[in-house]
PDB file of C-alpha atoms in Angstrom:
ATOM      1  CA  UNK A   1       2.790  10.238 -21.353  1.00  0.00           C
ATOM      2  CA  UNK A   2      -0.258  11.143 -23.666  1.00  0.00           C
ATOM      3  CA  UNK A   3      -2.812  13.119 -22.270  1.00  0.00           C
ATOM      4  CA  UNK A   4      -5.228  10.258 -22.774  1.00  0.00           C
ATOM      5  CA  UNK A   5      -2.907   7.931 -20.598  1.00  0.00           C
ATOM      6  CA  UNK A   6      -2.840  10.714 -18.070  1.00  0.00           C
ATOM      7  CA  UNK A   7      -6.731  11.046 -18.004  1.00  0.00           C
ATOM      8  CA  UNK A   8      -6.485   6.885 -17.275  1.00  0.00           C
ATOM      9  CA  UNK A   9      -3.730   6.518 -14.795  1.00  0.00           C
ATOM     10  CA  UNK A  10      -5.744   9.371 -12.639  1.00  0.00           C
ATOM     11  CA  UNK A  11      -9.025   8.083 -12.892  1.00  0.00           C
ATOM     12  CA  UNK A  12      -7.240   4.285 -11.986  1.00  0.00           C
ATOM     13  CA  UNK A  13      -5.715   6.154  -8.299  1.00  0.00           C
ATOM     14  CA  UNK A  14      -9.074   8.071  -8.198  1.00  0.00           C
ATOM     15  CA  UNK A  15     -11.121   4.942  -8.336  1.00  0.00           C
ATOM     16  CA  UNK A  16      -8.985   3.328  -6.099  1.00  0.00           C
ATOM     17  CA  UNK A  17      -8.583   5.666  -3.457  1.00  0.00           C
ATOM     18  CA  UNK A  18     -12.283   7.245  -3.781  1.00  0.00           C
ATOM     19  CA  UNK A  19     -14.266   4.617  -5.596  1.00  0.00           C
ATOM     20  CA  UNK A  20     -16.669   5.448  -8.421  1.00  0.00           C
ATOM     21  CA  UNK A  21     -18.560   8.404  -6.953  1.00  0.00           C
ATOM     22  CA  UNK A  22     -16.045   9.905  -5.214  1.00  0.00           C
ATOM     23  CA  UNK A  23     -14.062  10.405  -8.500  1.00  0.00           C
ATOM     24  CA  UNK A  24     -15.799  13.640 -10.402  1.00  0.00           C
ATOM     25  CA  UNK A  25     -14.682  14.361 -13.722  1.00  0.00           C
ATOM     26  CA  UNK A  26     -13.164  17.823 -12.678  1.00  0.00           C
ATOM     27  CA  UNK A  27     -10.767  15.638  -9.574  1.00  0.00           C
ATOM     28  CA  UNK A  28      -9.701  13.664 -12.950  1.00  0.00           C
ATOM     29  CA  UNK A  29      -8.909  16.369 -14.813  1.00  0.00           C
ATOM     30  CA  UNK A  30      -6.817  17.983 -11.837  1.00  0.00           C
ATOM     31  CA  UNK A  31      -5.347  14.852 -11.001  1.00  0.00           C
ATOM     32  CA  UNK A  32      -4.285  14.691 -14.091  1.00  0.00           C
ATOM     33  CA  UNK A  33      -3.325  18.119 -15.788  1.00  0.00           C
ATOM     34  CA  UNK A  34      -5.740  18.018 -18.431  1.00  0.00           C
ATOM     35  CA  UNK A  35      -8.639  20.506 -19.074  1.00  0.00           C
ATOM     36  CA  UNK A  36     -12.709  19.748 -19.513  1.00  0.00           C
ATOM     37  CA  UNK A  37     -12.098  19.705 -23.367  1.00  0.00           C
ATOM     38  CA  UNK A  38      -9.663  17.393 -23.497  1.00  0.00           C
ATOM     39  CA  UNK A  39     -10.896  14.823 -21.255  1.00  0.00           C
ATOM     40  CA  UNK A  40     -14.248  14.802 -23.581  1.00  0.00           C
ATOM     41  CA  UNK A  41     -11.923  14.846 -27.042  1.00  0.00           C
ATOM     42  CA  UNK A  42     -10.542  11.176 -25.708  1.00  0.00           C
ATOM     43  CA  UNK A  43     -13.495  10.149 -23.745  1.00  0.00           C
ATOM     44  CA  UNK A  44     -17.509  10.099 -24.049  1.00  0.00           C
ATOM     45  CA  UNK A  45     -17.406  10.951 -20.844  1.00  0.00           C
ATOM     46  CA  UNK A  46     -17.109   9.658 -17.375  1.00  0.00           C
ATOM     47  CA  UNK A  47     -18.384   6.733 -17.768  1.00  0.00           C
ATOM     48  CA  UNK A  48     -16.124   5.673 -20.991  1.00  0.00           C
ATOM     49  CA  UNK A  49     -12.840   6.860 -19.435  1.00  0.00           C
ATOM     50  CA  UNK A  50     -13.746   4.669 -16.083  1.00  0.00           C
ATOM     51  CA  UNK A  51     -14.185   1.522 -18.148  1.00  0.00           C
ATOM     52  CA  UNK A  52     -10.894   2.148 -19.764  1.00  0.00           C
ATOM     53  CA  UNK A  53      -9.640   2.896 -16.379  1.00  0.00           C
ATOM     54  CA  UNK A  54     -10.879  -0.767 -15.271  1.00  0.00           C
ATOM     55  CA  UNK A  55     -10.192  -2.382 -17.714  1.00  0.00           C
ATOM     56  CA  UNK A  56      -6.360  -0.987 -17.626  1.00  0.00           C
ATOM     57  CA  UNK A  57      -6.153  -2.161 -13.655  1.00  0.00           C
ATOM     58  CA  UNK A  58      -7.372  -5.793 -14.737  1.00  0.00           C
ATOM     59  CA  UNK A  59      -5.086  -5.676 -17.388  1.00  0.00           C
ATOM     60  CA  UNK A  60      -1.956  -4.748 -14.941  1.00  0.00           C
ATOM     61  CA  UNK A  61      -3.391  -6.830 -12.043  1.00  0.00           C
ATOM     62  CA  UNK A  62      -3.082  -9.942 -14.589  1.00  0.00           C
ATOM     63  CA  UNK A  63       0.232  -9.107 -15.870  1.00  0.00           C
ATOM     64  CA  UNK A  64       1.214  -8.829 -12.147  1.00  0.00           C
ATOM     65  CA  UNK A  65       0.066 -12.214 -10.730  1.00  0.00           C
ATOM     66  CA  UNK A  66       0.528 -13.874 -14.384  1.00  0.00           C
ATOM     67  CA  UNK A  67       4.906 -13.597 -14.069  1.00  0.00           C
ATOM     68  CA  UNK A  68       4.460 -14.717 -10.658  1.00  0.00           C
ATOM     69  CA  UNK A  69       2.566 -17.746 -11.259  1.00  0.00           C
ATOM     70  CA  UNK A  70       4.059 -18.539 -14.718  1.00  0.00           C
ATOM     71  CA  UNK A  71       7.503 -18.504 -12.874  1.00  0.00           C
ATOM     72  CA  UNK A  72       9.784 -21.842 -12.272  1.00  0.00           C
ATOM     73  CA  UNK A  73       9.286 -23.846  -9.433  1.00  0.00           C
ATOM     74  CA  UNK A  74       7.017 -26.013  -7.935  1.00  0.00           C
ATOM     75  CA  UNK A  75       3.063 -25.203  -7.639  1.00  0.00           C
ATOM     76  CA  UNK A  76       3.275 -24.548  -4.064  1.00  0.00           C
ATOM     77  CA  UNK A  77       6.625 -22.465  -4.899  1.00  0.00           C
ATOM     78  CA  UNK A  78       4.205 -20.697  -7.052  1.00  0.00           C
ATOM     79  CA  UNK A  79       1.813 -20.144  -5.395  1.00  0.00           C
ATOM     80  CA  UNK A  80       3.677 -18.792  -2.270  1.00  0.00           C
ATOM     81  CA  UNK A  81       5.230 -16.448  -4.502  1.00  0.00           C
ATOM     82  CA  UNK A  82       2.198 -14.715  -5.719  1.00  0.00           C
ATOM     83  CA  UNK A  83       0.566 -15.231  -2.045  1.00  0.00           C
ATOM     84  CA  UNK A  84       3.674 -13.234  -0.561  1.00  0.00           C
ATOM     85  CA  UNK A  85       4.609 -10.563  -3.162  1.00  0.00           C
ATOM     86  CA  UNK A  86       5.260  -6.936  -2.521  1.00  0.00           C
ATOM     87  CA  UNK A  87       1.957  -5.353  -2.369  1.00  0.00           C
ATOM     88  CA  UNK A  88       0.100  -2.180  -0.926  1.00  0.00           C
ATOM     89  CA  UNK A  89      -1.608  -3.597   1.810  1.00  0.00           C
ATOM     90  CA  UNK A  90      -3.544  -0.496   3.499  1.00  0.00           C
ATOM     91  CA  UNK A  91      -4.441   0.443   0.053  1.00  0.00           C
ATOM     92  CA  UNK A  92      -6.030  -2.980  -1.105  1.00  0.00           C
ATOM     93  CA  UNK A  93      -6.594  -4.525  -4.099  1.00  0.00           C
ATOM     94  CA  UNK A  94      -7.545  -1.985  -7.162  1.00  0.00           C
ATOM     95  CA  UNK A  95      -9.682  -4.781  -8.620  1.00  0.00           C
ATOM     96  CA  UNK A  96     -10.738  -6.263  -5.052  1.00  0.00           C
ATOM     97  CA  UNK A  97     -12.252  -2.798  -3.975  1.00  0.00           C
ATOM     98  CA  UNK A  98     -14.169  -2.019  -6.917  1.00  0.00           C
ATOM     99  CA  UNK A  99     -16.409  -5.261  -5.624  1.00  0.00           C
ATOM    100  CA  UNK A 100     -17.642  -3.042  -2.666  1.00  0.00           C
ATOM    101  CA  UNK A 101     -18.278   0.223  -5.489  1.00  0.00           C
ATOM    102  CA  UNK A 102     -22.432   0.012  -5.691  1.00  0.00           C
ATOM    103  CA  UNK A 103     -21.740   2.024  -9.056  1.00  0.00           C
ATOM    104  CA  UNK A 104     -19.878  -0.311 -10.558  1.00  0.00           C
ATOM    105  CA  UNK A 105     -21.479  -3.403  -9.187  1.00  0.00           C
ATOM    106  CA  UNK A 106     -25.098  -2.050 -10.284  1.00  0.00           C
ATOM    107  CA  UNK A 107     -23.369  -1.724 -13.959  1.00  0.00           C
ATOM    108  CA  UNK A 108     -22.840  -4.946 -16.329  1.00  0.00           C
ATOM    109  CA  UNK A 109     -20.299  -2.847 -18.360  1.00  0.00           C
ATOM    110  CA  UNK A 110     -17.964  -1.441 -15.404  1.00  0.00           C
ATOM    111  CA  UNK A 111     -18.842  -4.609 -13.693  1.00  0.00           C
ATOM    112  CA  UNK A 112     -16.943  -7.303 -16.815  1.00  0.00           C
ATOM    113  CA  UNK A 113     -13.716  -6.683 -16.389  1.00  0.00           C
ATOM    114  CA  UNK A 114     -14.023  -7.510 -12.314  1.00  0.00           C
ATOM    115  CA  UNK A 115     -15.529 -10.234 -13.338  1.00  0.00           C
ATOM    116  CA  UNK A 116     -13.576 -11.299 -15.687  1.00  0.00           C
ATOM    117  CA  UNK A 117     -10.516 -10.592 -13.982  1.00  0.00           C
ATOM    118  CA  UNK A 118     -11.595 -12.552 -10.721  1.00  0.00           C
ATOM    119  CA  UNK A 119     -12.550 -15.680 -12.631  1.00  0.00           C
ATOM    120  CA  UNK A 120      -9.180 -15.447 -14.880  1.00  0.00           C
ATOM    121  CA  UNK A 121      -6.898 -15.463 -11.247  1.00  0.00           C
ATOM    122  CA  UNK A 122      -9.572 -18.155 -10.074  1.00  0.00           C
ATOM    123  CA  UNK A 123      -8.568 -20.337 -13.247  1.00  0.00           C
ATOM    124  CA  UNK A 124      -4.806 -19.835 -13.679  1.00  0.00           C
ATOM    125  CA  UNK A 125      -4.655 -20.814  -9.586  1.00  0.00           C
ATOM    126  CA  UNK A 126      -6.717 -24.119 -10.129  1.00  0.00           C
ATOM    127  CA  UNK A 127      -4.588 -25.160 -12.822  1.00  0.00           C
ATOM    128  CA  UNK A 128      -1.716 -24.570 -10.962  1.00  0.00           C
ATOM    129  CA  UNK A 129      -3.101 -26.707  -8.470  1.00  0.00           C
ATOM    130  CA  UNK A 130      -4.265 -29.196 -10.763  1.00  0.00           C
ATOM    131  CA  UNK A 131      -0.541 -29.466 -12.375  1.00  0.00           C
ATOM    132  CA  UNK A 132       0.834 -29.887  -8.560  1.00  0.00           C
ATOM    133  CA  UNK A 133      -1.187 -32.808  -8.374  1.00  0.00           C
ATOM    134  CA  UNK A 134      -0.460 -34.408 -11.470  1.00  0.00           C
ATOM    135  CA  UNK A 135       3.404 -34.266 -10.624  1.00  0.00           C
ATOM    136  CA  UNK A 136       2.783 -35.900  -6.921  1.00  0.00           C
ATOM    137  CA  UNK A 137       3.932 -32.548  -5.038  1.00  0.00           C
ATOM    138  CA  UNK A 138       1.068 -32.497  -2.666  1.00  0.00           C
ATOM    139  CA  UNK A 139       0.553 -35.129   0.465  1.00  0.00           C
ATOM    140  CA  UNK A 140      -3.124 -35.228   0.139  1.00  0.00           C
ATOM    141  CA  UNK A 141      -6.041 -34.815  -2.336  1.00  0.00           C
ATOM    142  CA  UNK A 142      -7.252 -31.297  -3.540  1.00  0.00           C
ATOM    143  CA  UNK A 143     -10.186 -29.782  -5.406  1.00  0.00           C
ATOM    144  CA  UNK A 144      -8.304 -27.085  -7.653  1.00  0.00           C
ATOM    145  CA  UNK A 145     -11.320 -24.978  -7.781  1.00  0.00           C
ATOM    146  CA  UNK A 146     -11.884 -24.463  -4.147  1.00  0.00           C
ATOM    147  CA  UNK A 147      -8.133 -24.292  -3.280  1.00  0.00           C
ATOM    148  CA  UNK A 148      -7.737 -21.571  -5.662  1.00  0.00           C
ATOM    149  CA  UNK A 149     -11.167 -19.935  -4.795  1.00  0.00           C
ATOM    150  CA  UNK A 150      -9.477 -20.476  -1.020  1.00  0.00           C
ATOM    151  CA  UNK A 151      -6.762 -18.435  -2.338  1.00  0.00           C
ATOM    152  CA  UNK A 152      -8.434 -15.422  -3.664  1.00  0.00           C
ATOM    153  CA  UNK A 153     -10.490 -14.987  -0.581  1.00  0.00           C
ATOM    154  CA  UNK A 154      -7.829 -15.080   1.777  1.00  0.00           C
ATOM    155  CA  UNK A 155      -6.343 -12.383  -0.205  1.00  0.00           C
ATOM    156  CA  UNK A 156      -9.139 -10.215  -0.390  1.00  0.00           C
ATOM    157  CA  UNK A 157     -10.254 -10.902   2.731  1.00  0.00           C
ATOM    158  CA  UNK A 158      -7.007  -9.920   4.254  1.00  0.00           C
ATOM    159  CA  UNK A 159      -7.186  -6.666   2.386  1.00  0.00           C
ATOM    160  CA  UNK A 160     -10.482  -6.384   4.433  1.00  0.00           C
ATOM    161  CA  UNK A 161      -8.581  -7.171   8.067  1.00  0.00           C
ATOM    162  CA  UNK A 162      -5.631  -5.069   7.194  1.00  0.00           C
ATOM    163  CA  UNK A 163      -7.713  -2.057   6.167  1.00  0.00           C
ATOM    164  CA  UNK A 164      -9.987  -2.322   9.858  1.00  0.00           C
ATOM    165  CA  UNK A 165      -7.331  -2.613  11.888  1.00  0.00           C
ATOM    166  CA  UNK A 166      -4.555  -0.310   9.829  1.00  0.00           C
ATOM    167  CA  UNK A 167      -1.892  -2.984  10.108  1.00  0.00           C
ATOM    168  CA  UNK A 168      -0.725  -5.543   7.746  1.00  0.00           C
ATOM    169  CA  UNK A 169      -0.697  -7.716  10.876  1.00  0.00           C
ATOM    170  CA  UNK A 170      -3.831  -9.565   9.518  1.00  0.00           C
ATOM    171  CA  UNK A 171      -3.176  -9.913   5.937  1.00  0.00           C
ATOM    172  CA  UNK A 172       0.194 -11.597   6.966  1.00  0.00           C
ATOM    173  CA  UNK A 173      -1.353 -14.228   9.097  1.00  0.00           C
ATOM    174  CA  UNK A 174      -4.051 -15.328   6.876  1.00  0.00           C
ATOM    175  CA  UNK A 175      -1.290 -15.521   4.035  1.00  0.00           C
ATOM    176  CA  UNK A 176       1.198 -17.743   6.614  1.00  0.00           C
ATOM    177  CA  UNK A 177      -2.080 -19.595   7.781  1.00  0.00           C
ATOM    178  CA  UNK A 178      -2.825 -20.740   4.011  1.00  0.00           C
ATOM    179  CA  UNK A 179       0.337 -21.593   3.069  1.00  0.00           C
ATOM    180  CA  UNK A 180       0.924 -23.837   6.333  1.00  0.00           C
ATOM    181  CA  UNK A 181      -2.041 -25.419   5.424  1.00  0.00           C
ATOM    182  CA  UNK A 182      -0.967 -25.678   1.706  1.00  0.00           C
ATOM    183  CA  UNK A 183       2.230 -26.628   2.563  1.00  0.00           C
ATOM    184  CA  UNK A 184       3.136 -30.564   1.618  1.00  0.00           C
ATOM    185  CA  UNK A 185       4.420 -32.354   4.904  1.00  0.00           C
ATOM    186  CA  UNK A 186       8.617 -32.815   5.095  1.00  0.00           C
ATOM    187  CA  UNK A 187       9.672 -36.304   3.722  1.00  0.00           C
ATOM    188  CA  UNK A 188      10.693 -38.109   6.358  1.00  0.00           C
ATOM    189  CA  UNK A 189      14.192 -39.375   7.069  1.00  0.00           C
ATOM    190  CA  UNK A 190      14.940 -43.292   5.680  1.00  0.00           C
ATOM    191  CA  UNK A 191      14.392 -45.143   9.063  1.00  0.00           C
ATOM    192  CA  UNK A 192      17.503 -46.311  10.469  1.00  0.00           C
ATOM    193  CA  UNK A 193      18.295 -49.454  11.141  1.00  0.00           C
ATOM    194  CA  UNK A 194      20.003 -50.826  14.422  1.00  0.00           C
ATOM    195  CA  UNK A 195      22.028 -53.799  14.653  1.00  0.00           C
ATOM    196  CA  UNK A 196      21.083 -55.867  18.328  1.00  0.00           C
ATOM    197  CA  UNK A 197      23.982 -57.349  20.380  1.00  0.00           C
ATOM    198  CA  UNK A 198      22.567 -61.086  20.164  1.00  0.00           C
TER     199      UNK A 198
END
């Protein structure tokens, strides 16, 4: 790994675990083997290598949910599958958690690719929706936008529980919770028919 890409992945756990004050340029450079000079050869400074840093997390965080949700199988199959993927509950989301950083929130720059990334998850999720509906899989009339905006809060939200109470006890309800409510009701069996002694 280039020293740049070193310099990046630590500020990405930095600003994850620490947020965007709690990650000094001289923990990145430690975190990531690299001296003073060569952190300001690759980068302006700290503000330039925590926008690449960002923008790096959004990048991964879309690859992530993007298989899942460009996989085979029905919308709600889908869906379920990026709801219920392997993920680092305690930790949170890396993108999620950078919503609560004042720094980054009080900057348009560091603030973009948050933004962008949000809306992006918010889109692909309504679509999938949308197509679910088109092919008759669910029992009952949906707007895509606030399912999928349903979604992303119950995910971030659960982050939220999970984190207060140190269990993943929280995040995993809220998950089951939207998926039963997601869920399309069972087809019923053909009704049988009964012959009557006359």
């Amino acid at each position: 790994m280039s020293t740049s890409d070193r310099l990046i992945a630590a500020t990405q756990e930095l600003l994850w675990e620490r947020g965007y004050v709690g990650t000094s340029p001289k923990a990145i450079q430690q975190h990531a083997g690299a001296g003073q000079g060569s952190m300001y050869h690759h980068f302006a400074g700290k503000p330039d290598l925590a926008l690449t840093a960002i923008r790096r997390t959004a990048e991964e965080l879309r690859g992530t949910a993007g298989r899942l949700l460009d996989a085979p199988g029905s919308a709600y199959e889908r869906i379920s599958g990026y709801l219920l993927r392997e993920r680092d509950v305690l930790r949170g989301c890396p993108v999620g958690r950078l919503t609560m950083d004042p720094e980054v929130i009080a900057s348009d720059e560091l603030r973009a690719p948050v933004d962008e990334t949000i809306a992006w998850l918010r889109g692909r999720l309504a679509g999938i929706v949308q197509e679910g509906l088109e092919r008759g899989e669910f029992d009952r009339p949906l707007v895509p936008a606030d399912i999928a905006a349903s979604i992303v809060a119950t995910v971030q939200g659960g982050y939220v529980l999970a984190r207060a109470s140190g269990s993943t006890d929280a995040f995993d309800a809220a998950t089951r919770g939207l998926l039963a409510l997601l869920a399309p009701a069972p087809t019923p069996p053909d009704s049988l028919t009964y012959a009557t002694d006359s």
